[in-house]
Coordinates of C-alpha atoms and ligand atoms in Angstrom, one line a residue:
M65 CA 123.3 40.1 -58.5
D66 CA 119.8 39.3 -60.1
A67 CA 118.3 41.7 -62.1
N68 CA 115.2 43.1 -60.4
T69 CA 112.8 45.8 -59.9
F70 CA 112.3 47.9 -56.4
V71 CA 108.8 48.5 -55.6
L72 CA 109.1 51.6 -53.3
F73 CA 105.9 52.3 -51.2
G74 CA 106.3 55.2 -49.6
A75 CA 109.0 56.9 -52.1
T76 CA 107.1 60.3 -51.0
G77 CA 108.2 60.0 -47.4
D78 CA 110.7 60.9 -45.0
L79 CA 112.4 57.7 -44.6
A80 CA 112.8 57.1 -48.3
K81 CA 114.5 61.1 -48.7
R82 CA 117.0 60.2 -45.8
K83 CA 117.8 56.8 -46.3
I84 CA 116.8 54.9 -48.8
Y85 CA 117.9 57.1 -52.4
P86 CA 121.4 57.8 -50.4
A87 CA 121.7 54.4 -49.6
L88 CA 120.9 53.3 -53.3
F89 CA 123.1 56.3 -54.7
N90 CA 126.2 55.0 -52.4
L91 CA 125.5 51.0 -53.4
F92 CA 125.7 52.1 -57.2
L93 CA 129.1 54.5 -56.4
D94 CA 130.2 51.4 -55.0
G95 CA 129.2 49.2 -58.1
K96 CA 126.6 47.0 -55.6
L97 CA 123.7 47.4 -57.3
P98 CA 122.9 45.5 -60.2
D99 CA 123.4 46.2 -64.0
V100 CA 120.0 45.9 -65.2
F101 CA 117.9 47.2 -62.3
S102 CA 114.7 49.6 -62.4
V103 CA 112.9 51.7 -59.3
I104 CA 109.2 52.4 -59.3
G105 CA 108.4 54.9 -56.3
L106 CA 104.6 54.9 -54.9
G107 CA 102.8 57.6 -53.7
R108 CA 99.7 59.2 -53.2
R109 CA 101.1 62.8 -54.2
E110 CA 100.6 63.4 -58.1
W111 CA 104.4 63.6 -59.2
S112 CA 105.6 63.1 -62.5
D113 CA 108.8 61.3 -63.2
E114 CA 110.9 64.3 -63.3
T115 CA 109.5 65.7 -60.0
F116 CA 110.1 62.4 -58.4
K117 CA 113.9 62.3 -60.2
A118 CA 114.2 66.5 -59.0
N119 CA 113.3 65.0 -55.2
I120 CA 115.7 62.1 -55.1
E121 CA 118.6 64.7 -56.4
R122 CA 117.6 66.9 -53.8
S123 CA 117.9 64.1 -51.2
L124 CA 121.2 62.9 -52.5
H125 CA 123.0 66.3 -51.8
S126 CA 121.5 66.5 -48.4
F127 CA 121.6 63.2 -46.9
S128 CA 124.3 61.4 -48.6
R129 CA 127.5 60.3 -47.3
R130 CA 129.2 61.0 -50.4
E131 CA 129.0 63.9 -52.3
A132 CA 126.6 63.7 -55.3
S133 CA 128.8 66.2 -57.8
N134 CA 129.5 64.0 -60.9
A135 CA 126.5 65.1 -62.7
E136 CA 127.1 62.1 -64.8
A137 CA 127.0 59.6 -62.2
V138 CA 124.0 61.3 -60.6
N139 CA 121.7 60.7 -63.7
Q140 CA 123.0 57.9 -64.4
F141 CA 121.2 56.6 -61.5
L142 CA 118.7 58.6 -61.6
S143 CA 117.9 56.8 -65.4
F144 CA 116.7 54.0 -62.9
F145 CA 113.9 55.6 -61.3
R146 CA 110.1 56.0 -62.1
Y147 CA 107.0 57.2 -60.4
H148 CA 103.6 55.7 -60.6
V149 CA 100.7 56.9 -58.1
L150 CA 99.0 54.9 -55.9
N151 CA 96.8 54.9 -52.8
V152 CA 97.3 51.8 -51.0
D153 CA 93.4 51.3 -50.6
R154 CA 92.7 51.6 -54.2
K155 CA 92.6 48.0 -56.1
E156 CA 92.7 49.3 -59.4
D157 CA 96.0 51.4 -58.7
Y158 CA 97.6 47.7 -57.8
Q159 CA 96.4 46.9 -61.6
S160 CA 98.0 50.3 -63.0
L161 CA 101.1 49.3 -61.5
L162 CA 101.3 45.4 -62.3
Q163 CA 100.9 46.8 -65.8
R164 CA 103.7 49.1 -65.3
V165 CA 106.0 46.6 -63.8
E166 CA 106.3 44.2 -66.4
E167 CA 106.4 46.7 -69.1
G168 CA 109.5 47.7 -67.4
E169 CA 110.4 44.2 -67.3
R170 CA 109.8 43.3 -70.8
T171 CA 111.5 46.3 -72.4
A172 CA 114.0 47.2 -70.3
G173 CA 114.9 43.0 -70.4
I174 CA 114.6 42.8 -66.9
A175 CA 113.9 39.6 -65.0
P176 CA 110.5 39.1 -63.0
N177 CA 112.3 39.3 -60.0
R178 CA 110.5 41.6 -57.5
L179 CA 111.1 43.4 -54.5
F180 CA 108.4 45.2 -52.2
Y181 CA 109.8 47.6 -50.1
L182 CA 107.4 49.0 -47.6
S183 CA 108.4 52.4 -46.2
V184 CA 105.0 53.4 -44.9
G185 CA 103.4 53.4 -41.6
P186 CA 102.6 50.0 -39.9
E187 CA 98.9 50.2 -40.3
L188 CA 99.1 50.4 -44.2
F189 CA 101.4 46.9 -44.4
E190 CA 98.5 44.5 -44.1
T191 CA 96.5 46.1 -46.7
I192 CA 99.5 46.3 -48.9
A193 CA 100.6 42.9 -48.9
S194 CA 97.2 41.6 -49.6
H195 CA 96.7 43.7 -52.4
I196 CA 100.4 42.2 -53.8
E197 CA 98.8 39.0 -53.6
E198 CA 95.2 39.5 -55.0
S199 CA 96.7 41.7 -57.8
G200 CA 99.0 39.5 -59.3
L201 CA 102.1 41.3 -57.9
G202 CA 103.4 38.7 -56.3
D203 CA 102.6 36.1 -58.7
T204 CA 106.0 36.0 -60.6
K205 CA 108.3 33.6 -62.3
G206 CA 111.1 35.1 -60.7
W207 CA 111.6 35.7 -56.7
K208 CA 109.5 38.0 -54.3
R209 CA 110.8 39.6 -51.5
L210 CA 109.0 42.2 -49.3
V211 CA 111.3 44.0 -46.8
I212 CA 109.1 46.0 -44.0
E213 CA 110.1 49.0 -41.8
K214 CA 109.7 49.1 -37.7
P215 CA 107.3 49.1 -35.8
F216 CA 106.8 45.3 -36.2
G217 CA 103.3 45.3 -33.8
R218 CA 102.7 46.7 -30.4
D219 CA 102.5 43.7 -28.2
L220 CA 102.6 39.9 -28.7
Q221 CA 99.2 39.5 -29.8
S222 CA 99.1 42.3 -32.5
A223 CA 103.1 40.5 -34.0
R224 CA 101.6 37.5 -34.0
D225 CA 98.1 38.7 -35.7
F226 CA 100.4 40.8 -38.1
N227 CA 102.5 38.2 -39.1
A228 CA 99.7 35.7 -40.1
Q229 CA 98.5 38.3 -42.3
L230 CA 101.6 38.8 -43.7
S231 CA 102.1 34.9 -44.1
K232 CA 99.1 34.7 -46.0
A233 CA 100.8 36.7 -49.0
F234 CA 104.8 36.1 -48.2
T235 CA 106.7 32.7 -47.1
E236 CA 108.9 34.0 -44.4
E237 CA 112.5 33.6 -46.2
E238 CA 110.6 36.3 -48.8
I239 CA 110.3 38.4 -45.6
F240 CA 113.3 41.1 -44.9
R241 CA 112.0 42.7 -41.4
I242 CA 114.2 45.7 -41.0
D243 CA 116.1 46.4 -37.3
H244 CA 118.4 48.9 -38.9
Y245 CA 120.4 48.2 -35.6
L246 CA 121.2 44.9 -37.4
G247 CA 122.9 47.2 -40.5
K248 CA 125.2 48.8 -38.2
P249 CA 128.6 48.2 -39.5
M250 CA 130.1 47.1 -36.0
V251 CA 127.5 44.8 -35.0
Q252 CA 127.9 43.1 -38.7
K253 CA 131.4 42.6 -37.5
L254 CA 130.9 40.9 -33.9
Q255 CA 130.9 37.5 -35.5
L256 CA 133.8 38.3 -37.3
L257 CA 135.2 39.7 -33.9
Q258 CA 134.7 37.0 -31.9
Q259 CA 135.7 34.1 -34.6
T260 CA 139.4 36.2 -35.6
N261 CA 140.0 37.3 -31.7
P262 CA 141.4 33.7 -30.2
V263 CA 141.6 35.9 -27.0
L264 CA 138.1 37.0 -27.1
Q265 CA 136.7 33.5 -28.0
A266 CA 138.8 32.0 -24.9
S267 CA 137.5 34.7 -22.6
W268 CA 134.1 34.6 -23.8
N269 CA 132.2 32.8 -21.1
N270 CA 131.2 33.3 -17.6
R271 CA 134.7 31.9 -16.1
Y272 CA 136.2 35.6 -17.2
I273 CA 133.1 37.6 -17.6
A274 CA 131.7 39.6 -14.8
N275 CA 129.1 41.5 -16.5
V276 CA 127.9 42.7 -19.6
Q277 CA 126.5 46.2 -20.5
I278 CA 124.4 47.8 -23.6
T279 CA 123.7 51.2 -23.9
A280 CA 122.2 53.4 -26.6
S281 CA 122.1 57.0 -25.3
E282 CA 120.2 59.5 -27.5
T283 CA 120.6 63.5 -26.9
V284 CA 117.6 63.8 -28.9
G285 CA 113.8 64.1 -27.4
V286 CA 110.7 63.3 -28.8
E287 CA 111.4 65.5 -31.8
E288 CA 108.4 65.6 -34.5
R289 CA 107.0 62.4 -33.3
A290 CA 104.8 62.8 -30.5
G291 CA 102.0 60.9 -32.1
Y292 CA 104.0 58.1 -32.6
Y293 CA 106.4 58.2 -29.9
D294 CA 104.0 58.8 -26.8
H295 CA 102.0 55.4 -28.3
S296 CA 105.3 53.7 -28.5
G297 CA 108.0 54.5 -25.5
A298 CA 111.6 53.7 -25.2
L299 CA 110.4 50.3 -24.7
R300 CA 108.5 49.7 -27.5
D301 CA 110.5 52.1 -29.7
M302 CA 114.0 51.1 -28.8
F303 CA 114.4 47.9 -26.4
Q304 CA 112.2 45.3 -27.7
N305 CA 113.5 45.5 -31.3
H306 CA 117.3 47.2 -31.6
M307 CA 118.3 46.1 -28.1
L308 CA 117.1 42.9 -27.8
Q309 CA 118.7 42.4 -31.1
L310 CA 122.1 43.7 -30.1
L311 CA 122.3 41.2 -27.3
M312 CA 121.0 38.0 -29.3
M313 CA 124.1 39.3 -31.9
L314 CA 126.7 39.7 -29.1
A315 CA 125.3 36.4 -27.2
G316 CA 124.7 34.0 -30.3
H317 CA 127.9 32.5 -30.3
L318 CA 127.7 32.6 -34.4
P319 CA 130.7 30.4 -35.8
K320 CA 132.5 31.7 -39.1
G321 CA 130.2 30.4 -41.9
D322 CA 126.9 30.4 -40.5
D323 CA 124.3 31.2 -43.1
S324 CA 121.4 32.6 -42.6
E325 CA 119.1 30.1 -41.1
Q326 CA 121.9 29.1 -38.7
V327 CA 122.4 32.8 -37.7
R328 CA 118.7 32.9 -36.8
N329 CA 119.1 29.3 -34.5
K330 CA 121.5 31.3 -33.0
K331 CA 119.7 34.4 -32.0
K332 CA 116.3 32.2 -31.4
H333 CA 118.6 30.4 -28.9
V334 CA 119.6 33.4 -27.2
M335 CA 115.9 34.4 -26.8
Q336 CA 114.9 31.2 -25.6
S337 CA 117.6 30.9 -22.8
L338 CA 116.5 34.5 -21.3
E339 CA 115.3 33.5 -17.9
P340 CA 111.6 34.8 -18.2
L341 CA 110.6 38.3 -16.6
L342 CA 107.9 37.8 -14.1
R343 CA 105.3 40.4 -14.0
Q344 CA 105.8 41.0 -9.9
D345 CA 109.7 41.1 -10.6
V346 CA 109.5 43.6 -13.3
A347 CA 109.8 47.0 -10.7
T348 CA 112.9 45.3 -9.3
Q349 CA 114.7 44.9 -12.7
V350 CA 113.4 47.4 -14.8
V351 CA 113.8 51.0 -14.5
R352 CA 111.3 53.5 -16.5
G353 CA 112.0 56.8 -16.8
Q354 CA 110.8 60.2 -18.3
Y355 CA 112.9 63.0 -19.4
R356 CA 112.8 66.4 -17.6
S357 CA 113.9 70.1 -18.5
G358 CA 118.0 70.3 -18.4
S359 CA 120.4 71.0 -20.7
I360 CA 121.9 69.2 -23.6
Q361 CA 125.7 70.1 -24.8
G362 CA 125.1 73.4 -23.3
K363 CA 121.9 74.4 -24.7
P364 CA 119.1 74.4 -22.5
V365 CA 115.6 71.6 -23.2
V366 CA 112.2 71.7 -21.9
G367 CA 110.6 68.4 -20.3
Y368 CA 109.0 65.5 -22.1
K369 CA 105.8 66.8 -20.9
D370 CA 106.6 70.6 -22.6
E371 CA 107.2 69.4 -25.8
A372 CA 104.9 69.9 -28.6
G373 CA 101.8 67.2 -28.4
I374 CA 103.1 65.7 -25.5
P375 CA 99.4 65.4 -23.0
Q376 CA 100.9 66.7 -19.6
D377 CA 99.6 63.6 -17.8
S378 CA 101.7 61.6 -19.9
H379 CA 103.4 58.3 -18.1
N380 CA 105.0 57.6 -21.2
D381 CA 108.6 56.0 -20.9
T382 CA 111.7 57.6 -22.6
F383 CA 114.1 55.6 -20.9
I384 CA 114.7 51.9 -19.4
A385 CA 117.2 49.8 -18.2
A386 CA 117.0 46.2 -17.0
K387 CA 118.4 43.1 -16.1
L388 CA 118.6 39.8 -18.2
Q389 CA 120.2 36.7 -17.8
I390 CA 121.0 34.0 -20.2
E391 CA 120.8 30.8 -19.0
D392 CA 123.0 28.7 -20.6
D393 CA 126.3 27.1 -20.5
F394 CA 128.6 29.8 -21.4
W395 CA 126.0 32.8 -20.2
R396 CA 124.8 31.4 -16.8
G397 CA 125.2 33.8 -13.6
I398 CA 126.4 36.8 -16.0
P399 CA 124.1 39.7 -16.0
F400 CA 123.1 41.8 -18.8
Y401 CA 122.6 45.4 -18.0
I402 CA 120.7 47.3 -20.9
R403 CA 119.4 50.8 -21.2
T404 CA 118.4 53.1 -23.9
G405 CA 117.3 56.5 -23.2
K406 CA 116.1 59.9 -25.1
R407 CA 117.5 63.2 -24.2
M408 CA 120.7 61.8 -22.2
K409 CA 124.2 63.3 -21.8
E410 CA 126.0 61.8 -25.2
K411 CA 125.0 60.1 -28.4
A412 CA 126.4 56.7 -28.4
T413 CA 125.8 52.9 -29.1
R414 CA 128.3 50.6 -27.0
I415 CA 128.6 47.3 -25.6
V416 CA 130.5 47.0 -22.8
I417 CA 132.0 43.6 -21.3
E418 CA 133.7 43.3 -17.6
F419 CA 136.1 41.0 -16.4
R420 CA 136.3 39.4 -13.6
E421 CA 138.4 41.1 -11.0
P422 CA 141.5 39.3 -10.0
I423 CA 141.8 38.5 -6.0
K424 CA 140.2 41.6 -4.5
Q425 CA 143.4 42.3 -2.3
I426 CA 145.9 42.2 -5.0
A427 CA 143.3 44.6 -7.2
A428 CA 142.8 46.8 -4.0
A429 CA 147.1 46.7 -3.3
N430 CA 147.6 47.8 -6.5
N431 CA 145.2 50.0 -7.5
S432 CA 143.9 48.1 -10.7
A433 CA 140.5 48.1 -12.4
P434 CA 138.5 45.3 -14.0
N435 CA 140.0 44.9 -17.8
L436 CA 137.3 46.2 -20.0
L437 CA 136.2 45.1 -23.8
V438 CA 134.3 48.0 -25.6
F439 CA 132.9 47.9 -28.9
E440 CA 131.8 51.3 -29.9
I441 CA 128.8 50.8 -32.3
S442 CA 127.9 54.2 -33.3
P443 CA 127.9 57.3 -34.3
N444 CA 131.8 56.1 -33.8
E445 CA 133.1 52.9 -34.2
G446 CA 136.0 50.9 -32.4
I447 CA 136.9 48.0 -30.3
Y448 CA 139.1 49.0 -27.3
L449 CA 140.2 46.7 -24.5
R450 CA 141.3 48.5 -21.0
L451 CA 144.2 46.4 -19.4
N452 CA 146.1 47.4 -16.3
T453 CA 149.9 48.8 -16.7
E454 CA 153.0 50.0 -14.7
G455 CA 152.1 53.7 -13.2
E456 CA 154.7 56.5 -13.3
A457 CA 154.2 57.2 -9.8
Q458 CA 155.1 54.7 -7.4
Q459 CA 156.8 51.4 -8.2
Q460 CA 153.8 49.2 -7.0
D461 CA 150.9 51.4 -8.8
L462 CA 149.3 50.0 -11.7
T463 CA 147.6 52.7 -14.4
K464 CA 145.1 52.0 -17.1
V465 CA 145.4 52.1 -20.8
L466 CA 142.7 51.4 -23.9
I467 CA 144.2 49.4 -26.6
G468 CA 141.8 49.8 -29.7
S469 CA 141.3 51.2 -33.3
H470 CA 138.8 54.0 -33.7
K471 CA 136.9 55.5 -36.7
S472 CA 134.8 58.5 -36.4
G473 CA 131.0 58.2 -37.8
S474 CA 131.2 59.9 -41.2
E475 CA 134.0 57.1 -42.2
V476 CA 131.1 54.7 -41.2
P477 CA 128.7 52.8 -44.1
E478 CA 125.1 54.1 -43.1
A479 CA 123.1 50.7 -41.9
Y480 CA 120.9 51.2 -45.0
E481 CA 123.4 50.3 -47.3
N482 CA 124.3 47.6 -45.8
L483 CA 120.8 46.2 -45.3
I484 CA 119.4 47.1 -49.0
Y485 CA 121.9 45.3 -50.2
D486 CA 121.5 42.2 -48.6
A487 CA 118.3 42.8 -49.3
L488 CA 118.5 42.4 -52.7
R489 CA 121.0 39.7 -52.5
G490 CA 118.2 37.7 -50.6
D491 CA 120.7 37.5 -47.5
S492 CA 118.4 37.6 -44.6
S493 CA 121.1 37.0 -42.2
F494 CA 121.1 40.6 -40.5
F495 CA 117.2 40.9 -40.3
A496 CA 115.0 39.8 -38.0
H497 CA 113.4 37.0 -37.9
W498 CA 109.9 36.1 -36.5
D499 CA 111.1 34.0 -34.1
E500 CA 113.4 36.1 -32.7
V501 CA 111.0 38.9 -33.0
E502 CA 107.8 36.8 -31.5
L503 CA 110.0 35.9 -28.4
S504 CA 111.4 39.2 -28.4
W505 CA 107.4 40.5 -27.6
K506 CA 107.1 37.1 -25.4
W507 CA 110.1 38.8 -23.2
V508 CA 108.5 42.3 -22.9
Q509 CA 105.3 41.5 -22.6
P510 CA 105.5 41.4 -18.5
I511 CA 106.9 44.9 -18.8
L512 CA 104.0 46.3 -21.2
D513 CA 101.3 44.8 -18.7
A514 CA 103.4 46.3 -15.8
Y515 CA 103.2 50.0 -17.3
A516 CA 100.0 49.5 -18.7
A517 CA 99.2 49.0 -14.9
N518 CA 101.3 51.5 -13.6
D519 CA 102.9 49.1 -11.4
V520 CA 106.3 50.3 -12.0
P521 CA 107.6 53.6 -11.1
L522 CA 108.3 56.4 -13.6
H523 CA 111.1 58.0 -12.5
A524 CA 112.2 61.6 -13.6
Y525 CA 115.7 62.2 -14.9
P526 CA 117.1 65.7 -16.2
A527 CA 117.9 65.6 -19.9
G528 CA 121.0 65.8 -20.4
S529 CA 121.7 63.0 -17.9
F530 CA 122.6 59.5 -18.0
G531 CA 119.2 58.6 -16.9
P532 CA 117.3 58.4 -13.7
K533 CA 119.2 57.4 -10.4
A534 CA 117.5 53.9 -10.1
A535 CA 119.0 52.9 -13.1
Q536 CA 122.7 53.5 -11.3
E537 CA 121.1 51.5 -8.2
L538 CA 120.1 48.9 -10.3
L539 CA 123.7 48.2 -10.8
A540 CA 124.7 48.9 -7.5
K541 CA 122.7 45.8 -5.9
D542 CA 125.2 43.8 -7.8
G543 CA 128.0 45.6 -6.8
F544 CA 128.8 46.9 -10.6
E545 CA 128.2 50.3 -11.4
W546 CA 127.8 51.7 -15.6
W547 CA 131.2 52.0 -17.4
F548 CA 131.8 55.7 -19.5
D549 CA 129.3 57.5 -17.4
Q550 CA 131.4 60.4 -15.9
E551 CA 133.7 60.4 -18.6
S552 CA 132.7 59.2 -21.8
E553 CA 133.5 62.1 -23.9
A554 CA 137.1 61.9 -22.3
A555 CA 137.3 58.4 -23.5
S556 CA 136.4 58.8 -27.3
A557 CA 138.8 62.5 -27.3
K558 CA 141.3 60.6 -26.1
V559 CA 141.3 57.1 -28.5
Q560 CA 141.3 58.8 -31.8
T561 CA 144.2 57.2 -34.0
G562 CA 142.5 54.7 -36.9
T563 CA 145.2 52.1 -36.6
P564 CA 145.2 49.9 -33.3
S565 CA 148.0 51.3 -31.0
V566 CA 148.7 51.6 -27.7
Q567 CA 146.8 54.8 -26.3
E568 CA 147.7 57.6 -23.7
P569 CA 146.2 56.3 -20.2
M570 CA 143.1 57.2 -19.6
S571 CA 141.6 58.9 -16.7
I572 CA 138.2 56.4 -16.7
K573 CA 137.3 55.5 -13.3
Ligands
NDP847 N1 111.5 58.8 -40.9 C1 112.5 57.3 -40.6 O1 113.9 58.1 -39.4 C2 112.3 56.4 -39.6 C3 111.0 55.5 -40.4 N2 110.9 54.5 -40.1 C4 109.7 53.9 -40.4 O2 109.3 54.0 -42.1 C5 107.9 53.9 -42.2 C6 107.7 55.2 -43.1 O3 108.0 56.2 -42.3 P1 108.3 57.7 -43.2 O4 109.1 57.8 -44.4 O5 108.8 58.3 -41.6 O6 106.7 58.4 -42.9 P2 106.1 59.6 -43.9 O7 105.3 59.9 -43.2 O8 107.5 60.5 -44.2 O9 105.7 59.0 -45.5 C7 104.9 58.0 -45.4 C8 104.6 57.8 -46.7 O10 103.4 56.9 -47.0 C9 102.9 57.4 -48.2 N3 101.7 57.3 -47.8 C10 100.8 57.4 -46.8 N4 99.3 57.2 -46.7 C11 99.1 56.4 -48.1 C12 98.3 55.8 -48.7 N5 97.5 55.5 -48.1 N6 98.6 55.1 -50.1 C13 99.8 55.3 -50.9 N7 101.0 55.6 -50.2 C14 101.0 56.4 -48.7 C15 103.5 59.0 -48.4 O11 103.1 59.1 -49.4 P3 102.2 60.0 -50.3 O12 101.6 61.3 -49.2 O13 102.4 60.9 -51.3 O14 101.0 59.5 -50.1 C16 104.5 59.0 -48.0 O15 105.2 58.4 -48.7 C17 107.1 54.1 -41.0 O16 106.9 52.6 -41.0 C18 108.1 54.4 -40.2 O17 107.9 53.7 -38.9 C19 111.4 53.9 -39.2 C20 113.1 54.2 -39.2 C21 113.0 55.3 -38.8
LIG848 O1 114.6 53.3 -35.0 C1 114.8 54.7 -34.2 O2 116.3 54.3 -33.9 C2 116.8 55.7 -33.9 C3 118.1 55.9 -33.2 O3 119.2 55.1 -34.3 P1 120.4 55.6 -33.8 O4 120.7 54.7 -35.5 O5 120.1 57.3 -34.2 O6 120.7 55.1 -33.1 C4 115.5 56.4 -32.4 O7 116.0 57.9 -32.4 C5 114.1 56.6 -32.7 O8 113.5 57.1 -31.8 C6 114.0 54.5 -33.0 O9 112.7 54.9 -34.0

């Protein structure tokens, strides 16, 4: 991996503390950082290098998945870091930063490769990008890269304007747009699992698949982010980015050995093949919800409008479910149902592929159920296949087994480790490319417009549920239902061994 300087804007912030330092530390422990490497942390706070390092060390103790108990390793890791005071609006601060970066490159013999990581609010992205260009920081003989956090715009037009601004300072190949769902190990493996299991490849089409369900449910509410979330909602916060990226990764038919350009084209194809959603159809294809009071894991919680900082008359969406269709030879006629929400019954991100049932009469006579292929993405990870098998009671009756493998969340590497590693290597396969972002906003725009005009009912759902009833009706209209809503806890409790094995019959539907 090339030697480089990692310039971190927002080094004193929450994301850096919770995700970036622990990820860098775990990469360091795995020998995945360059041998010659330097991190310059930036913020307005008047911190010394020592204060900065002490904060990083605290963050490792609190948030690293691996213990930071080896003092020698921690000290070696901390030796990469220095702090520099910078206010993003002040031109002169970029000049002193440039001097510091160049001095480091000279004294430590670091090749002039520079990675600029923008872990700051989106309102600062454009200012920083243009100052990087004007100050000469981006004018280097080595490579330069810009890593940016979400959100990338708040609608189609603002995303286009923002991209046009960034493009003045960085080329598309130099921009790494983080979507942390693309860093989740199971998402990164979707491609490999398809390639290495011919049985999946053979059945990966509309001849065998009845529908696909993608769920990201959360038990947390708005937390301390009322100011941001009440202007974002589930549609902007999760659906436009993470959920549509999951769709692209699943439906993209990404063969082995694809480089980032091919991955990008395949994902773009998925978005281009999505049947456009017409404004007049939003109310029938999309369910908008907002949580009211209820209980999560036995504890009472308040409704959305009673959360601190949320206005009593807020119409913001904390839940969305939508039906989508991909118009290509593989997926034509298969409905994709996508849903995400806060304050739901369980924390789980999973994809369920429901296969077509055999002839109805045979199915009914034998008590069989559709085969399911389940990708458990987070917090636990696994892949399961649900099959019909011989029942115990009567000769003809069938029962169901889940075959699969399972890892609990603590064994799974953090998304940020994968993403930072890829950005350091210059591999943008698992980042959101501009075409995808633009097409996602384009698909979502009629929903934004319909929400803004209040043309879509806002369904209340109790905290601790699986969302509004209308989300069930969305599938019921097509003769389907969401899998695992009733007994998903039982499902995860029963499939626990790490190695592939035939499990006890499950009591799921
Ligand atoms: N926190 C999270 O879990 C997640 C965050 N994100 C995204 O990451 C980004 C950062 O979020 P987060 O860390 O939570 O935000 P915080 O508010 O915790 O941190 C903001 C950072 O920006 C710096 N900053 C603010 N204004 C200026 C300025 N004028 N000049 C220089 N530095 C400034 C602050 O430093 P100082 O105060 O020292 O100036 C601080 O380091 C956002 O885009 C967010 O959407 C994405 C996913 C999850
Ligand atoms: O980007 C975001 O993601 C989190 C959910 O991420 P996960 O990895 O825990 O599934 C969500 O809580 C947050 O609102 C959103 O901004």
